[in-house]
XYZ file of C-alpha atoms in Angstrom:
682
model
C 106.107 -148.080 112.179
C 106.737 -150.780 109.558
C 107.829 -153.430 112.133
C 104.168 -153.520 113.221
C 103.261 -155.344 110.007
C 105.155 -158.403 111.219
C 103.823 -158.386 114.769
C 101.611 -161.163 116.054
C 98.435 -161.016 118.071
C 99.013 -160.192 121.738
C 97.663 -161.839 124.874
C 96.242 -158.467 125.822
C 92.592 -158.265 124.711
C 93.443 -159.671 121.243
C 92.459 -163.116 122.509
C 88.978 -162.014 123.595
C 88.374 -159.485 120.822
C 89.679 -161.561 117.920
C 91.085 -165.054 118.450
C 88.180 -166.374 120.557
C 85.481 -164.041 119.288
C 82.964 -165.859 117.087
C 81.209 -162.569 116.315
C 83.965 -161.467 113.926
C 83.996 -164.819 112.141
C 80.578 -164.427 110.536
C 80.100 -161.674 107.965
C 76.635 -162.815 106.897
C 73.578 -160.612 107.419
C 72.811 -162.417 110.676
C 76.461 -162.160 111.690
C 76.481 -158.392 111.195
C 73.174 -158.140 113.073
C 74.726 -160.086 115.963
C 77.720 -157.729 116.011
C 75.447 -154.718 116.485
C 72.972 -156.413 118.840
C 75.535 -157.945 121.230
C 75.555 -155.632 124.289
C 79.263 -155.787 125.053
C 82.543 -157.510 124.303
C 85.342 -157.067 126.852
C 83.223 -154.506 128.738
C 82.763 -152.259 125.698
C 80.167 -151.685 123.008
C 82.111 -151.046 119.800
C 80.237 -152.785 116.947
C 81.905 -150.811 114.178
C 85.314 -151.924 115.418
C 84.127 -155.533 115.544
C 82.827 -155.164 111.999
C 86.240 -153.959 110.821
C 87.846 -157.037 112.373
C 85.194 -159.211 110.730
C 86.236 -157.762 107.356
C 89.882 -158.528 108.147
C 88.920 -162.078 109.110
C 86.936 -162.508 105.886
C 90.018 -161.480 103.900
C 92.742 -163.445 105.673
C 91.300 -165.505 108.507
C 93.429 -165.135 111.613
C 96.484 -163.962 109.705
C 97.792 -161.103 111.904
C 99.416 -159.369 108.923
C 95.984 -158.496 107.496
C 94.885 -156.935 110.801
C 98.121 -154.964 111.127
C 97.946 -153.718 107.531
C 94.464 -152.383 108.249
C 95.715 -150.632 111.378
C 98.570 -149.021 109.445
C 96.291 -147.929 106.578
C 93.848 -146.379 109.049
C 96.713 -144.542 110.756
C 97.902 -143.123 107.426
C 94.358 -141.990 106.580
C 94.139 -140.270 109.961
C 97.492 -138.542 109.351
C 96.028 -137.194 106.095
C 92.903 -135.957 107.898
C 95.060 -134.291 110.566
C 96.892 -132.492 107.769
C 93.687 -131.257 106.144
C 92.041 -130.253 109.422
C 95.025 -128.202 110.596
C 95.435 -126.761 107.116
C 91.839 -125.512 107.210
C 92.118 -123.918 110.634
C 95.652 -122.501 110.267
C 95.517 -121.601 106.563
C 99.176 -122.668 106.465
C 100.507 -125.777 104.685
C 103.726 -125.746 106.711
C 101.855 -125.795 110.008
C 99.615 -128.590 108.721
C 102.604 -130.597 107.504
C 104.499 -130.369 110.811
C 101.367 -131.220 112.808
C 100.650 -134.272 110.648
C 104.325 -135.335 110.674
C 104.564 -135.230 114.462
C 101.246 -137.051 114.757
C 102.327 -139.737 112.310
C 105.710 -140.629 113.824
C 105.343 -139.895 117.523
C 106.381 -142.878 119.707
C 103.339 -142.431 121.969
C 101.189 -143.444 118.992
C 102.982 -146.724 118.345
C 100.675 -148.630 120.694
C 97.560 -147.671 118.722
C 99.063 -148.880 115.450
C 100.956 -151.923 116.763
C 98.205 -153.400 118.928
C 95.307 -154.852 116.959
C 92.855 -154.345 119.827
C 93.585 -150.593 119.709
C 91.647 -150.506 116.435
C 88.933 -148.800 118.496
C 91.158 -145.725 118.912
C 91.998 -145.605 115.224
C 88.393 -145.846 114.054
C 86.876 -143.452 116.532
C 89.616 -140.894 115.768
C 89.112 -141.343 112.007
C 85.382 -140.661 112.179
C 85.733 -137.944 114.807
C 88.130 -136.089 112.520
C 85.620 -136.559 109.705
C 83.022 -134.983 111.958
C 85.306 -132.053 112.811
C 86.172 -131.387 109.163
C 82.508 -131.365 108.117
C 81.743 -129.117 111.104
C 84.442 -126.738 109.931
C 82.685 -126.406 106.575
C 79.350 -126.051 108.371
C 80.699 -123.038 110.264
C 82.123 -121.381 107.149
C 80.195 -118.350 105.953
C 80.188 -119.589 102.385
C 80.035 -123.240 101.445
C 79.585 -125.306 98.318
C 76.580 -127.235 99.623
C 73.626 -126.303 101.857
C 74.561 -125.926 105.525
C 72.359 -128.761 106.719
C 74.282 -131.204 104.486
C 77.419 -130.526 106.513
C 75.506 -130.610 109.794
C 73.993 -134.016 109.010
C 77.377 -135.293 107.817
C 78.954 -134.081 111.060
C 76.275 -135.864 113.096
C 76.616 -139.027 110.975
C 80.392 -139.207 111.463
C 79.879 -138.627 115.186
C 77.549 -141.624 115.390
C 80.106 -143.754 113.546
C 82.798 -142.563 115.959
C 80.653 -143.485 118.967
C 80.005 -146.938 117.490
C 83.768 -147.406 117.164
C 84.565 -146.323 120.740
C 82.611 -144.551 123.432
C 85.472 -142.100 124.089
C 84.083 -140.050 121.185
C 81.545 -138.578 123.630
C 83.768 -135.529 124.065
C 83.034 -134.276 120.508
C 80.362 -131.705 121.552
C 82.921 -130.003 123.809
C 85.478 -129.974 120.987
C 82.838 -128.415 118.732
C 82.539 -125.575 121.233
C 86.336 -125.222 121.075
C 86.044 -124.866 117.283
C 83.310 -122.270 117.755
C 85.669 -120.361 120.037
C 88.536 -120.599 117.541
C 86.325 -119.306 114.750
C 84.928 -116.547 116.997
C 81.334 -117.756 116.686
C 79.054 -115.950 119.118
C 77.437 -117.953 121.889
C 73.782 -117.779 120.852
C 70.681 -119.912 121.397
C 71.070 -121.235 117.857
C 74.651 -122.285 118.561
C 73.557 -124.099 121.728
C 70.566 -125.777 120.092
C 72.663 -127.172 117.262
C 74.698 -129.071 119.870
C 71.656 -130.701 121.497
C 71.604 -133.878 119.354
C 75.349 -134.294 119.941
C 74.979 -133.966 123.700
C 72.018 -136.356 123.787
C 74.079 -138.980 121.957
C 77.030 -138.350 124.272
C 74.923 -138.731 127.410
C 73.485 -141.997 126.115
C 76.913 -143.443 125.316
C 78.412 -142.239 128.620
C 75.706 -144.118 130.518
C 76.187 -147.144 128.277
C 79.966 -147.096 128.786
C 79.685 -146.869 132.572
C 77.188 -149.736 132.536
C 79.441 -151.915 130.352
C 82.580 -151.185 132.391
C 80.762 -151.893 135.648
C 79.338 -155.129 134.226
C 82.798 -156.274 133.190
C 84.232 -155.417 136.617
C 86.637 -152.775 135.284
C 85.367 -150.259 137.821
C 85.973 -152.668 140.679
C 89.716 -152.798 140.019
C 90.446 -149.437 141.592
C 88.551 -147.297 144.070
C 89.879 -144.003 145.470
C 89.487 -143.261 149.147
C 89.081 -139.481 148.773
C 88.111 -136.940 146.122
C 91.605 -135.403 146.423
C 93.190 -138.767 145.575
C 90.914 -139.062 142.578
C 91.698 -135.570 141.304
C 95.431 -136.030 141.868
C 95.408 -138.939 139.427
C 93.833 -136.651 136.832
C 96.430 -133.933 137.366
C 99.232 -136.491 137.200
C 97.844 -137.875 133.959
C 97.647 -134.455 132.306
C 101.188 -133.508 133.368
C 102.553 -136.889 132.315
C 101.019 -136.621 128.845
C 102.188 -133.013 128.437
C 105.800 -133.926 129.181
C 105.746 -137.036 126.985
C 104.498 -135.016 124.024
C 107.935 -133.347 123.990
C 110.095 -136.081 125.508
C 108.523 -139.533 125.001
C 110.116 -141.537 127.822
C 109.178 -144.677 129.792
C 107.329 -146.166 126.817
C 105.351 -149.169 127.967
C 102.116 -150.904 127.072
C 101.070 -150.826 130.714
C 101.558 -148.179 133.376
C 100.260 -149.448 136.736
C 99.386 -147.408 139.782
C 102.512 -146.983 141.938
C 100.664 -147.593 145.197
C 98.622 -150.435 146.647
C 94.852 -150.281 146.629
C 93.653 -148.121 149.522
C 97.003 -146.371 150.038
C 97.477 -142.657 149.437
C 98.942 -141.623 146.104
C 102.657 -140.674 145.912
C 103.501 -137.046 146.658
C 104.231 -136.209 143.025
C 100.628 -137.030 142.084
C 99.445 -134.202 144.352
C 102.320 -131.971 143.257
C 101.273 -132.399 139.621
C 98.262 -130.208 140.347
C 100.462 -127.109 140.635
C 101.902 -126.903 137.080
C 98.611 -128.063 135.529
C 96.585 -125.442 137.415
C 99.180 -122.747 136.649
C 98.884 -123.639 132.960
C 95.101 -123.578 133.174
C 94.909 -120.160 134.814
C 97.556 -118.784 132.447
C 95.386 -119.925 129.530
C 92.448 -118.050 131.043
C 94.454 -114.866 130.673
C 94.988 -115.642 126.974
C 91.357 -116.343 126.068
C 90.934 -113.092 124.160
C 94.569 -112.572 123.193
C 95.606 -115.891 121.674
C 92.786 -118.130 120.465
C 95.138 -120.640 118.826
C 96.989 -121.191 122.093
C 93.799 -121.712 124.094
C 92.278 -123.895 121.376
C 95.335 -126.177 121.148
C 95.554 -126.778 124.888
C 91.761 -126.941 125.133
C 91.662 -129.649 122.460
C 94.275 -131.583 124.466
C 92.514 -131.271 127.827
C 89.024 -131.993 126.475
C 90.097 -135.054 124.458
C 91.564 -136.687 127.557
C 88.475 -136.228 129.767
C 87.059 -139.757 129.179
C 90.378 -141.482 129.961
C 92.038 -139.291 132.609
C 91.135 -141.866 135.317
C 89.429 -139.490 137.752
C 86.675 -142.088 137.475
C 88.921 -145.164 137.462
C 88.606 -147.905 134.841
C 90.969 -150.858 135.144
C 94.379 -151.011 136.801
C 96.407 -148.655 134.550
C 96.918 -145.079 135.694
C 97.903 -143.848 132.214
C 98.108 -145.386 128.740
C 100.112 -144.186 125.749
C 97.184 -144.792 123.382
C 95.039 -142.229 125.214
C 97.121 -139.465 123.623
C 96.255 -140.472 120.065
C 93.530 -137.863 119.532
C 94.543 -135.378 122.204
C 98.059 -134.760 120.877
C 96.608 -133.146 117.747
C 96.065 -130.019 119.847
C 99.618 -129.980 121.215
C 101.251 -130.782 117.872
C 99.231 -127.972 116.309
C 100.702 -125.581 118.872
C 104.226 -126.913 118.324
C 103.790 -126.452 114.568
C 102.561 -122.890 115.083
C 105.528 -122.235 117.361
C 108.029 -123.557 114.822
C 106.391 -121.503 112.079
C 106.575 -118.385 114.282
C 110.278 -118.982 115.006
C 111.058 -119.426 111.302
C 109.245 -116.181 110.528
C 110.689 -114.248 113.465
C 114.307 -115.385 113.232
C 114.996 -115.935 109.549
C 118.741 -115.695 110.053
C 118.637 -118.824 112.170
C 116.504 -120.816 109.756
C 119.276 -123.281 108.866
C 120.021 -123.955 112.517
C 116.331 -124.398 113.251
C 115.833 -126.713 110.245
C 118.677 -128.904 111.457
C 117.314 -128.894 114.999
C 113.819 -129.853 113.845
C 115.206 -132.569 111.583
C 117.289 -134.047 114.395
C 114.284 -133.984 116.716
C 112.027 -135.618 114.105
C 114.652 -138.283 113.359
C 114.958 -139.033 117.070
C 111.189 -139.428 117.313
C 111.148 -141.675 114.252
C 113.981 -143.901 115.451
C 112.385 -144.203 118.899
C 109.030 -145.099 117.339
C 110.678 -147.657 115.038
C 112.476 -149.356 117.912
C 109.447 -149.254 120.190
C 107.306 -150.837 117.457
C 109.356 -154.017 117.847
C 108.091 -154.296 121.419
C 104.692 -155.350 120.059
C 106.110 -158.370 118.210
C 104.453 -160.886 120.557
C 103.306 -161.306 124.143
C 106.717 -162.333 125.444
C 108.499 -159.265 124.085
C 105.657 -156.945 125.085
C 105.428 -158.069 128.695
C 109.199 -158.311 129.049
C 109.287 -154.603 128.220
C 106.599 -153.926 130.834
C 108.608 -155.922 133.404
C 111.724 -153.925 132.522
C 109.873 -150.709 133.385
C 107.815 -152.066 136.293
C 109.683 -155.026 137.829
C 107.624 -154.845 141.022
C 104.234 -155.205 139.384
C 102.837 -158.730 139.113
C 100.795 -158.228 135.935
C 103.770 -158.244 133.565
C 105.013 -161.559 134.940
C 101.523 -163.046 134.889
C 100.834 -162.089 131.281
C 104.279 -163.135 130.089
C 103.727 -166.438 131.874
C 100.396 -166.901 130.111
C 102.053 -166.277 126.753
C 104.794 -168.765 127.568
C 102.158 -171.338 128.519
C 100.593 -170.899 125.076
C 104.008 -171.618 123.518
C 104.595 -174.696 125.731
C 107.430 -172.944 127.616
C 106.157 -174.387 130.868
C 109.354 -174.083 132.914
C 109.761 -170.395 132.057
C 106.046 -169.814 132.648
C 106.348 -171.399 136.073
C 109.183 -168.997 136.928
C 106.992 -166.054 135.903
C 104.004 -167.221 137.944
C 106.235 -167.778 140.977
C 107.608 -164.233 140.687
C 104.108 -162.834 140.243
C 102.882 -164.671 143.336
C 105.703 -163.219 145.422
C 104.523 -159.769 144.368
C 100.815 -160.495 144.750
C 100.126 -163.636 146.833
C 96.406 -162.845 147.082
C 95.584 -162.972 143.362
C 93.542 -166.124 142.705
C 94.232 -166.157 138.960
C 97.930 -166.717 139.523
C 97.300 -169.902 141.501
C 94.973 -171.072 138.762
C 97.578 -170.380 136.063
C 100.300 -172.144 138.011
C 97.974 -175.112 138.587
C 97.551 -175.380 134.814
C 101.320 -175.542 134.357
C 101.693 -178.095 137.151
C 99.048 -180.253 135.468
C 100.959 -180.183 132.195
C 104.160 -181.030 134.046
C 102.351 -184.075 135.574
C 102.687 -182.598 139.077
C 99.038 -183.152 139.923
C 99.377 -182.815 143.693
C 100.852 -179.322 143.304
C 98.164 -178.463 140.755
C 95.445 -179.609 143.155
C 96.943 -177.531 145.978
C 97.013 -174.428 143.785
C 93.395 -174.916 142.682
C 92.404 -175.141 146.341
C 94.385 -171.954 146.993
C 92.693 -170.160 144.090
C 89.271 -171.086 145.485
C 90.364 -170.035 148.965
C 91.357 -166.603 147.611
C 88.223 -166.268 145.482
C 85.231 -168.425 146.405
C 83.470 -167.391 143.192
C 86.281 -168.531 140.877
C 84.177 -170.716 138.597
C 86.960 -172.030 136.352
C 88.974 -173.165 139.389
C 86.052 -175.325 140.525
C 85.711 -176.646 136.977
C 89.370 -177.662 136.721
C 89.393 -179.136 140.195
C 86.333 -181.142 139.240
C 88.119 -182.425 136.145
C 91.075 -183.405 138.297
C 88.769 -185.268 140.692
C 87.287 -187.010 137.642
C 90.742 -188.078 136.432
C 91.408 -189.493 139.910
C 88.071 -191.364 139.779
C 86.810 -189.335 142.737
C 83.376 -189.027 141.164
C 81.399 -187.657 144.106
C 83.926 -184.854 144.732
C 83.910 -184.023 141.018
C 80.103 -183.851 140.965
C 80.230 -181.512 143.972
C 82.620 -179.162 142.150
C 80.590 -179.242 138.931
C 77.473 -178.453 140.959
C 79.306 -175.385 142.300
C 80.176 -174.425 138.719
C 76.469 -174.578 137.862
C 75.668 -172.395 140.864
C 78.207 -169.787 139.742
C 77.450 -169.974 136.013
C 73.862 -171.225 135.593
C 73.668 -170.054 131.989
C 76.757 -171.871 130.728
C 77.125 -175.505 129.762
C 80.401 -176.276 131.566
C 79.017 -177.606 134.828
C 75.958 -179.303 133.367
C 77.852 -181.208 130.685
C 80.599 -182.462 132.950
C 78.145 -183.415 135.692
C 75.987 -185.271 133.149
C 79.040 -187.264 132.054
C 79.650 -188.310 135.653
C 75.994 -189.115 136.286
C 76.255 -191.520 133.350
C 79.305 -193.167 134.908
C 77.358 -193.632 138.156
C 74.303 -194.970 136.352
C 72.209 -191.915 137.284
C 70.830 -191.635 133.768
C 67.721 -189.620 134.638
C 69.840 -186.923 136.322
C 72.181 -186.912 133.326
C 69.246 -186.390 130.948
C 68.024 -183.502 133.123
C 71.407 -181.724 132.917
C 71.639 -182.258 129.181
C 68.094 -180.974 128.698
C 69.151 -177.796 130.483
C 72.056 -177.274 128.065
C 69.669 -177.695 125.137
C 67.370 -175.117 126.756
C 70.170 -172.513 126.941
C 71.259 -173.381 123.394
C 74.971 -174.034 124.031
C 77.492 -176.729 123.057
C 74.724 -178.438 121.114
C 76.350 -181.151 118.993
C 78.189 -182.755 121.937
C 75.118 -182.270 124.127
C 72.763 -184.083 121.768
C 75.371 -186.796 121.251
C 75.813 -187.441 124.971
C 72.064 -187.347 125.519
C 71.649 -189.853 122.697
C 74.148 -192.204 124.353
C 72.303 -191.786 127.644
C 69.009 -192.680 125.965
C 70.721 -195.834 124.640
C 71.675 -196.750 128.212
C 68.029 -196.260 129.166
C 66.941 -198.465 126.192
C 65.078 -195.468 124.798
C 65.998 -196.171 121.188
C 63.596 -193.707 119.577
C 64.877 -190.700 121.531
C 68.468 -191.882 121.053
C 67.883 -191.983 117.298
C 66.438 -188.443 117.378
C 69.417 -187.106 119.324
C 72.047 -188.681 117.059
C 70.185 -187.365 114.017
C 70.031 -183.884 115.593
C 73.752 -184.077 116.324
C 74.430 -184.764 112.658
C 72.056 -182.035 111.560
C 74.158 -179.555 113.574
C 77.501 -181.126 112.700
C 77.440 -183.539 109.712
C 81.145 -184.302 110.300
C 80.548 -185.803 113.756
C 81.986 -189.287 113.091
C 81.024 -190.825 116.448
C 77.390 -189.806 115.938
C 77.372 -191.612 112.598
C 78.743 -194.701 114.344
C 76.154 -194.564 117.119
C 73.253 -194.064 114.719
C 74.678 -196.876 112.635
C 74.412 -199.133 115.703
C 70.738 -198.248 116.037
C 70.110 -199.081 112.361
C 72.084 -202.277 112.876
C 69.916 -203.419 115.785
C 66.785 -202.593 113.776
C 68.184 -204.898 111.064
C 68.200 -201.984 108.588
C 71.584 -202.842 107.161
C 71.469 -200.502 104.171
C 71.055 -197.440 106.390
C 73.608 -198.788 108.860
C 76.205 -199.224 106.104
C 75.686 -195.623 104.984
C 76.298 -194.291 108.507
C 79.247 -196.580 109.187
C 80.906 -195.714 105.873
C 80.464 -191.999 106.601
C 81.902 -192.493 110.081
C 85.087 -194.206 108.884
C 85.527 -191.743 106.022
C 85.482 -188.914 108.577
C 87.558 -190.740 111.187
C 89.384 -193.951 110.285
C 89.723 -194.815 113.969
C 86.050 -195.701 114.428
C 86.726 -199.323 115.405
C 83.112 -200.216 116.268
C 82.008 -199.043 112.833
C 84.535 -201.359 111.161
C 83.437 -204.308 113.336
C 79.752 -203.871 112.567
C 80.420 -203.276 108.881
C 82.246 -206.595 108.903
C 79.297 -208.295 110.636
C 76.808 -206.866 108.119
C 78.916 -207.932 105.143
C 79.441 -211.352 106.720
C 75.681 -211.832 107.122
C 75.064 -210.731 103.532
C 77.786 -213.172 102.334
C 80.107 -210.381 101.165
C 82.963 -212.216 102.831
C 85.858 -210.286 101.281
C 84.397 -206.975 102.480
C 83.787 -208.496 105.881
C 87.399 -209.648 106.135
C 88.665 -206.209 105.079
C 86.684 -204.427 107.803
C 87.692 -206.902 110.520
C 91.331 -206.370 109.598
C 90.887 -202.582 109.764
C 89.377 -202.981 113.233
C 92.229 -205.257 114.317
C 94.802 -202.653 113.278
C 93.080 -200.165 115.577
C 92.876 -202.521 118.554
C 94.631 -205.897 118.312
C 93.446 -206.769 121.829
C 89.690 -206.645 121.281
C 88.110 -210.094 121.729
C 85.039 -209.234 119.601
C 87.207 -208.734 116.522
C 88.732 -212.209 116.799
C 85.344 -213.728 117.599
C 83.859 -212.303 114.396
C 86.919 -213.329 112.371
C 86.418 -216.822 113.772
C 82.788 -216.790 112.636
C 83.877 -215.591 109.182
C 86.339 -218.491 108.921
C 83.633 -220.870 110.096
C 81.200 -219.644 107.412
C 83.875 -220.118 104.734
C 84.729 -223.616 106.009
C 88.183 -222.662 107.264
C 87.635 -224.339 110.609
C 91.287 -224.568 111.719
C 91.739 -220.819 111.190
C 88.400 -220.281 112.950
C 89.620 -222.173 116.021
C 92.864 -220.141 116.108
C 90.893 -216.859 115.957
C 88.431 -218.040 118.596
C 91.273 -219.142 120.860
C 92.672 -215.613 120.579
C 89.266 -214.192 121.537
C 89.097 -216.492 124.582
C 92.653 -215.648 125.523
C 91.596 -211.983 125.653
C 88.267 -212.748 127.374
C 88.121 -216.288 128.817
C 84.515 -215.845 129.939
C 83.130 -214.890 126.550
C 80.595 -217.719 126.104
C 79.764 -217.129 122.393
C 83.424 -217.717 121.509
C 83.480 -220.922 123.584
C 80.345 -222.166 121.804
C 81.694 -221.271 118.347
C 85.000 -223.018 119.069
C 83.116 -226.183 120.153
C 81.115 -226.124 116.919
C 84.278 -225.920 114.813
C 85.949 -228.717 116.799
C 82.916 -230.928 116.154
C 83.091 -230.211 112.418
C 86.799 -231.046 112.308
C 86.212 -234.221 114.341
C 83.466 -235.358 111.972
C 85.673 -234.657 108.965
C 88.450 -236.652 110.578
C 86.086 -239.546 111.285
C 84.954 -239.626 107.693
């Protein structure tokens, strides 16, 4: 799986979990507290996984290699734990080796290692195996340490597993499977020792359902009948059983084959037959072959949280769901191979060659499939290859291409996706974004309208349409859209900030202040909010509050150059030139395009007779905007103060050429003409 080390982040949860997730970018005490106290990220509560990403970020920032190295290291640790666990229960190194080998190289496990967001599966499996190993020692008749040490360790690892991913809730059932394998009698004591595990599982099941429902994952798919629901479960089990032996149709996404509300395909219902036959056959082996029942039981139990009988999302199966569950099947395969080698020793060479060929085929397939996770374009192209009639692959590939400025190709993808699913509002929104970048604003506007028509609660579509209205100077329509954004997202700053900007343009300063006050109250987007509110206070001649807001802006973000310039203006008008110079100098050091700061620095130096410094700053301002009449007016005054009246008149003429109605320049030019006339007369 070495190609995974060179893979990039994917536009498939990596964006929300990592790239745009501020939680993982703060490893301070408060940052860690926020990780554990935040209810959900992408509809899941997995603080331990977030913490692992935060450690990766602390080491290498957003360098994907660091994240992929961690995934690979975790996978190798899990392979080692699989070896030790199966060694303990089988008492056979060969069985343990084959089990761990199959687990380590199987193509169905590539997704967990190659996709950074699948870190949840790695961590919860790691700690769940730790829990199982300590439970094994707990159930041993003789142990090195007191029994309760192992019991507490088992419970501790279980908690860690739950904090990595809620799918760990099935551990209590697996513990019963271990009890069965070790022929422990079903007693009150045995049941009572599982109580804390079940209580934790029940809590995390309820939490998971709540988080998934909150994120809308449970709205994506609803079954019309119980039979339809169960058929999906049977299909999933049969699919995973077959792929354990023959890993085919490898894809990051496996959509439902039927439209929402339609009956499932016949083979979903037919899948019940072989699965039920297997189940009832295993019932006949309960007393005869505990290994056989345990291996299949481990497989079936591990898949319970993800078998989609209770549907989450739009995928019917996922390769990563087999990561833990295949331990049971690989254990059985290893036992079977060991039995064949013992039973038919004369054929050992043939069997060794056969096993080697099979393992090599698995390894080569896994190696090649690992390359699929290189980036979003390759990943979703592979999905499209397997499911050309599903819109999601085209949509996600289009989104990746947008991020790489491949707008023409992205447009082709969105068009194909819309042919497959013309009712999906997000596709119109995505295409509108591309049209905007391609300067086809009319088409963009039409698509935003279509997105809103398909989904009247599509907040971001209203936001972007409002921005487009703003660009077209259609202020009232923009305000209407931003008001709708506020209605849909009252606890976010988007609508308030943009509406406040437009209220300022209309001269509705009181309304603008009200919107900005609301953003401050919800504690979002604070530096820009205080800055805009400060500018609004200036427009209301409320200098004291303006000063407070610019100072607060700089307290939050000391590198905010424009805030330094604006506060410098306030110092300037208070005639506190020393403080003004400090702010202006900081502004231009942070951003050498702060023209107003250069102009006012020049004015201050001119008034304090530091004429060379004044000239320098006026020239810097002129380089930024050679068509600003105030620059030439002040240069004219500087020439006048240094008795260079001809140059002063030339500069003032330039100012009047740019703004013929600028009276101060007319007056200054007249004064210089009078001086020259008097000199001529003398």
